[in-house]
Amino acid sequence: MIEVQNVSLTLDNSPVLRDVSLTLSERRIAILGSNGSGKSTFARLLNGLRLPTEGRVLVDGLDTAKHGRDIRKKVGFVFQNPDNQIVFPIVEEDVAFGLKNLGLPAQDRARLAEEVLGRYGLLSRRGQSSHVLSGGQKQLLAIAGVLVMDPEYVVLDEPTTLLDLRNKLKIANAIEALEQTAIVVTHDLDLVSKFDRAIVFEEGRVLVDDQPDRATVRYIKAMQDA
Amino acid sequence: MNTKDIVLIALFAALMAALGVVPQITLPLGVPITAQSMGVMLAGALLGAKRGGLAIALFLGLVALGLPLLAGGRGGAGVFFGASGGFLIGFVVGAFVIGLLFDRHKTQPAFLLSLIYILVGGIGVVYLFGVPWLAQIAELSLGQALVGSAAFLPGDCVKAVLTALIAREVRKAIPTL
Amino acid sequence: MLDLYVARDSPLHALAPGWKILALAIVCSVLFAIDHIALSLGALCGTLVLYRVARLSVAMAWQQVRPAWWIFGLIFVAQLVFNSWLIGLFVILRFAVLLMLAGLLTLTTKSSDMIDGIEAGLTPLRRFGFRTEGISLAISLTLRFIPVLTQVVQEVREAQNTRGLERNPFAIAIPSIVRTIKISEEISDAIDARGF
């Protein structure tokens, strides 16, 4: 369970989040909202990449401001642009990076990397340069690099925004197959239609918090009225 | 040194490598003029002493390890024993000195001052290492080696002016660098 | 990975990188400490023998020297004018030996083995609180960034092309650098997110 308690966050003197309180315990949670609504910053709060200016964020009772390293083991984070997430020049090396940080010996790293690359259909690419993969393969590699660390929660920040339809569907399937709790920031309303909960952000506040179908209707209406 | 510093160091080391593939102009007698010394100036002016010097050191480390990243696809331990070996070592110190001079200011130094800093570190310091090395390895006197290196001076001055202009705009765009 | 390594089955290839680096450093120091043409000539023969041992052709030894021919010429002319042709020959000979030997190290050692070797060599520093992982991370990131930079420059150039600015160095350099620095901020987040 992730608890966000009275969180406000100010960046360069402008408020990004204003007094947000939420308890996230569902298996699939969508975070919606227009550009600049604060939803990406909210996502970064959940694994301690950003820390609240006021209030606190607890992951299974651990404060993100105090237990940064433990939180990052618990909460994996997939970024919007896989090009900015893939750290290593070779596919296999990139997947092994997180495992190295966990302090796993080389043998285990190789075994786990092979397993996760197989799961995402990237095994034949293991020795290749990560730069030459297609956009969809890069995003799958980014997800693989996070999941190989076996986090309990996965936060995905607009994972399908830069992809074409075919790759969107691939990523949607990958998200659906996740055993973990997934929190997905997105503009893609189709992607989240079967989710358990949808939270809409607007100007740093929670505008709607409901079932996805009802939340999307209210979200669309609010955008039309504005 | 946090993760962001490491990433920026790697980025500027990569920038050095990328500048190595900018087509080089070859002067009569086959003296090559490359864009790479501009990478040294940019690293110092934008990253400061510590990160700038480390970025160039990292780049040269990769060259020494055998990656063909120097202009013209040169690489390997041999380049450090070549005639320009001293200039390569001077690159690291030059970037460091430029950074040191820029680090003295809390805000962006005036254009002319930053140009002087880049000239001092990017040309003065680099030649201070390069010329005696050339003299030593080629058994020439310092004066002879200096005359031999002077062919690069006009190009280096143009690069210093370009760097000062580019650094000013980049720092304006990203003041928190 | 882009690399100058040439795979062969030879004792020199099998030797640990540390020994090769040490041997190179010793030979170079000796060549500079003792200024004698006979020694340099002997070293040249020894070097060529080593190339045979490594199963590399003499042509490859020549390739190490070839890019420096113009500087050889300049040095020889300078020595001819100021000193004598004999000194010129000696300088060029010594120079050639250094380039060939250093090239031999590069040709017989994989870059990844050298990186591993360096990482292993740095481990004692950990006791003093150095984060040696940072060094191998920086090396990998640099190799990762090189194609990214080329791509960013290409994209910026295309964008400026539509405005007729594709030959203006500022219109290319400034947006490219600003963009890659912004990218590097997100990459740094991504590295932290994976528990570095």
Coordinates of C-alpha atoms in Angstrom, one line a residue, chain A:
Chain A
M1 CA 0.0 0.0 0.0
I2 CA 1.2 3.5 -0.9
E3 CA 0.0 6.4 1.2
V4 CA 0.3 9.9 0.1
Q5 CA -0.4 12.2 3.0
N6 CA -1.1 16.0 2.5
V7 CA 1.6 16.3 -0.1
S8 CA 2.5 19.6 -1.6
L9 CA 5.4 20.1 -3.9
T10 CA 6.9 23.3 -5.2
L11 CA 9.5 23.5 -8.1
D12 CA 11.3 26.7 -8.9
N13 CA 8.8 28.7 -6.8
S14 CA 5.7 27.4 -8.6
P15 CA 3.4 24.9 -7.0
V16 CA 3.2 21.6 -8.8
L17 CA 1.1 19.6 -6.3
R18 CA -1.2 21.1 -3.8
D19 CA -2.2 19.2 -0.7
V20 CA -2.8 15.8 -2.3
S21 CA -3.9 12.9 -0.1
L22 CA -4.5 9.4 -1.6
T23 CA -4.2 5.8 -0.5
L24 CA -3.2 3.5 -3.3
S25 CA -4.0 -0.2 -2.8
E26 CA -5.7 -1.4 -5.9
R27 CA -3.9 -3.7 -8.4
R28 CA -4.3 -1.4 -11.4
I29 CA -4.4 2.3 -11.0
A30 CA -4.5 4.9 -13.8
I31 CA -3.3 8.5 -13.4
L32 CA -4.8 10.8 -15.9
G33 CA -4.7 14.6 -16.5
S34 CA -3.6 17.2 -19.0
N35 CA 0.0 18.2 -19.6
G36 CA 1.3 20.2 -16.7
S37 CA -1.4 18.9 -14.3
G38 CA 1.2 17.4 -12.0
K39 CA 0.6 13.8 -12.8
S40 CA 4.2 13.0 -13.8
T41 CA 5.6 14.7 -10.7
F42 CA 3.1 12.7 -8.6
A43 CA 4.4 9.5 -10.2
R44 CA 8.0 10.5 -9.3
L45 CA 6.9 11.0 -5.7
L46 CA 5.9 7.3 -5.4
N47 CA 9.5 6.0 -5.6
G48 CA 11.3 8.9 -4.1
L49 CA 12.7 10.4 -7.3
R50 CA 11.0 13.6 -6.1
L51 CA 10.4 14.4 -2.4
P52 CA 7.4 16.4 -1.1
T53 CA 8.0 20.0 0.0
E54 CA 5.2 19.3 2.6
G55 CA 3.6 16.2 3.8
R56 CA 4.9 12.7 3.3
V57 CA 4.7 9.5 1.1
L58 CA 4.7 6.1 2.7
V59 CA 5.4 2.9 0.8
D60 CA 4.3 -0.1 3.0
G61 CA 4.9 2.3 6.0
L62 CA 8.4 3.4 4.8
D63 CA 8.8 7.2 4.3
T64 CA 10.3 7.9 0.9
A65 CA 12.3 10.8 2.3
K66 CA 14.1 8.5 4.8
H67 CA 14.4 5.1 3.0
G68 CA 15.3 6.1 -0.5
R69 CA 17.3 2.9 -1.4
D70 CA 14.7 0.5 0.1
I71 CA 11.9 2.4 -1.6
R72 CA 13.6 2.1 -5.0
K73 CA 13.8 -1.7 -4.6
K74 CA 10.1 -1.8 -3.8
V75 CA 8.9 0.6 -6.5
G76 CA 10.1 0.2 -10.0
F77 CA 9.8 3.1 -12.4
V78 CA 9.4 3.0 -16.2
F79 CA 9.9 6.3 -18.0
Q80 CA 8.1 7.7 -21.0
N81 CA 11.0 7.8 -23.3
P82 CA 13.0 4.5 -23.2
D83 CA 15.9 6.2 -24.9
N84 CA 16.4 8.2 -21.7
Q85 CA 16.0 5.1 -19.5
I86 CA 18.3 2.6 -21.2
V87 CA 21.7 3.2 -19.5
F88 CA 23.9 0.6 -21.2
P89 CA 25.1 0.1 -24.7
I90 CA 24.4 -3.6 -24.9
V91 CA 20.9 -5.0 -24.3
E92 CA 22.0 -7.7 -21.8
E93 CA 24.2 -5.3 -19.8
D94 CA 21.3 -2.9 -19.4
V95 CA 19.0 -5.5 -17.9
A96 CA 21.8 -6.6 -15.6
F97 CA 22.4 -3.1 -14.3
G98 CA 19.7 -3.0 -11.7
L99 CA 20.7 -6.5 -10.5
K100 CA 24.3 -5.3 -10.1
N101 CA 22.9 -2.5 -7.9
L102 CA 21.1 -5.0 -5.8
G103 CA 24.5 -6.7 -5.2
L104 CA 23.7 -10.0 -7.0
P105 CA 26.6 -12.1 -8.2
A106 CA 27.4 -12.3 -11.9
Q107 CA 25.9 -15.8 -12.4
D108 CA 22.5 -14.9 -10.9
R109 CA 22.5 -11.7 -13.0
A110 CA 23.0 -13.6 -16.2
R111 CA 20.3 -16.2 -15.3
L112 CA 17.7 -13.6 -14.3
A113 CA 18.5 -11.4 -17.3
E114 CA 18.1 -14.3 -19.7
E115 CA 14.8 -15.2 -18.1
V116 CA 13.3 -11.7 -18.3
L117 CA 14.6 -11.1 -21.9
G118 CA 12.9 -14.4 -22.9
R119 CA 9.6 -13.2 -21.3
Y120 CA 9.7 -10.0 -23.4
G121 CA 10.8 -11.6 -26.7
L122 CA 14.2 -9.9 -26.6
L123 CA 16.4 -13.0 -26.1
S124 CA 17.7 -13.0 -29.7
R125 CA 18.7 -9.3 -29.2
R126 CA 20.7 -9.9 -25.9
G127 CA 24.1 -9.2 -27.4
Q128 CA 23.0 -6.3 -29.6
S129 CA 23.4 -2.6 -29.2
S130 CA 20.4 -1.2 -27.3
H131 CA 20.4 1.8 -29.6
V132 CA 19.3 -0.1 -32.8
L133 CA 16.2 -1.7 -31.2
S134 CA 12.8 -0.5 -32.5
G135 CA 10.8 1.9 -30.3
G136 CA 8.5 -0.9 -29.0
Q137 CA 11.5 -3.1 -28.3
K138 CA 13.2 -0.3 -26.4
Q139 CA 10.1 0.2 -24.3
L140 CA 10.0 -3.5 -23.6
L141 CA 13.7 -3.5 -22.7
A142 CA 13.0 -0.6 -20.3
I143 CA 10.2 -2.6 -18.7
A144 CA 12.4 -5.7 -18.5
G145 CA 15.2 -3.7 -16.9
V146 CA 12.8 -2.7 -14.1
L147 CA 10.9 -6.0 -13.7
V148 CA 14.1 -8.1 -13.5
M149 CA 14.7 -6.4 -10.1
D150 CA 11.4 -7.9 -8.9
P151 CA 9.7 -4.8 -7.4
E152 CA 6.4 -5.0 -5.6
Y153 CA 5.0 -1.9 -7.3
V154 CA 5.6 -0.7 -10.8
V155 CA 5.0 3.0 -11.8
L156 CA 4.9 3.6 -15.6
D157 CA 5.0 7.2 -16.8
E158 CA 3.2 7.4 -20.2
P159 CA 4.6 4.1 -21.4
T160 CA 2.7 4.2 -24.7
T161 CA 2.8 7.8 -25.7
L162 CA 5.7 7.5 -28.2
L163 CA 4.6 4.2 -29.7
D164 CA 2.5 3.2 -32.7
L165 CA -0.6 1.1 -32.4
R166 CA 1.0 -2.3 -32.7
N167 CA 3.6 -1.5 -30.0
K168 CA 0.9 0.1 -27.9
L169 CA -0.9 -3.2 -27.8
K170 CA 2.3 -5.1 -27.0
I171 CA 2.9 -2.8 -24.0
A172 CA -0.7 -3.0 -22.9
N173 CA -0.4 -6.8 -22.9
A174 CA 2.8 -6.6 -20.9
I175 CA 1.2 -4.3 -18.3
E176 CA -1.9 -6.6 -18.1
A177 CA 0.4 -9.6 -17.5
L178 CA 2.2 -7.9 -14.6
E179 CA 1.9 -9.7 -11.3
Q180 CA 2.8 -6.5 -9.4
T181 CA 0.6 -3.5 -8.5
A182 CA 0.8 -1.1 -11.4
I183 CA 0.3 2.6 -11.4
V184 CA 0.2 3.9 -14.9
V185 CA 0.3 7.6 -15.9
T186 CA -1.2 8.0 -19.3
H187 CA -3.2 9.9 -21.9
D188 CA -4.3 6.7 -23.4
L189 CA -7.9 6.1 -22.2
D190 CA -8.2 2.7 -23.9
L191 CA -5.2 1.4 -22.0
V192 CA -6.8 1.9 -18.6
S193 CA -10.4 0.9 -19.4
K194 CA -10.2 -2.3 -17.4
F195 CA -8.2 -0.8 -14.5
D196 CA -9.5 -0.9 -10.9
R197 CA -9.3 2.8 -10.4
A198 CA -8.6 6.1 -12.2
I199 CA -7.4 9.3 -10.7
V200 CA -7.5 12.6 -12.7
F201 CA -5.2 15.4 -11.8
E202 CA -5.8 19.0 -12.7
E203 CA -3.6 22.0 -11.6
G204 CA -1.9 19.9 -9.0
R205 CA -5.1 18.6 -7.3
V206 CA -7.1 15.5 -7.6
L207 CA -10.1 16.4 -9.8
V208 CA -11.7 12.9 -10.1
D209 CA -11.1 9.7 -8.3
D210 CA -13.4 6.9 -9.5
Q211 CA -13.8 3.7 -11.7
P212 CA -12.1 4.2 -15.0
D213 CA -15.3 4.4 -17.2
R214 CA -17.0 6.9 -14.9
A215 CA -13.7 8.8 -14.4
T216 CA -13.1 9.1 -18.1
V217 CA -16.5 10.5 -18.8
R218 CA -16.1 13.1 -16.1
Y219 CA -12.6 13.9 -17.2
I220 CA -13.7 14.4 -20.8
K221 CA -16.6 16.6 -19.7
A222 CA -14.4 18.7 -17.5
M223 CA -12.0 19.2 -20.4
Q224 CA -14.9 20.2 -22.7
D225 CA -16.3 22.6 -20.2
A226 CA -12.9 24.3 -19.6

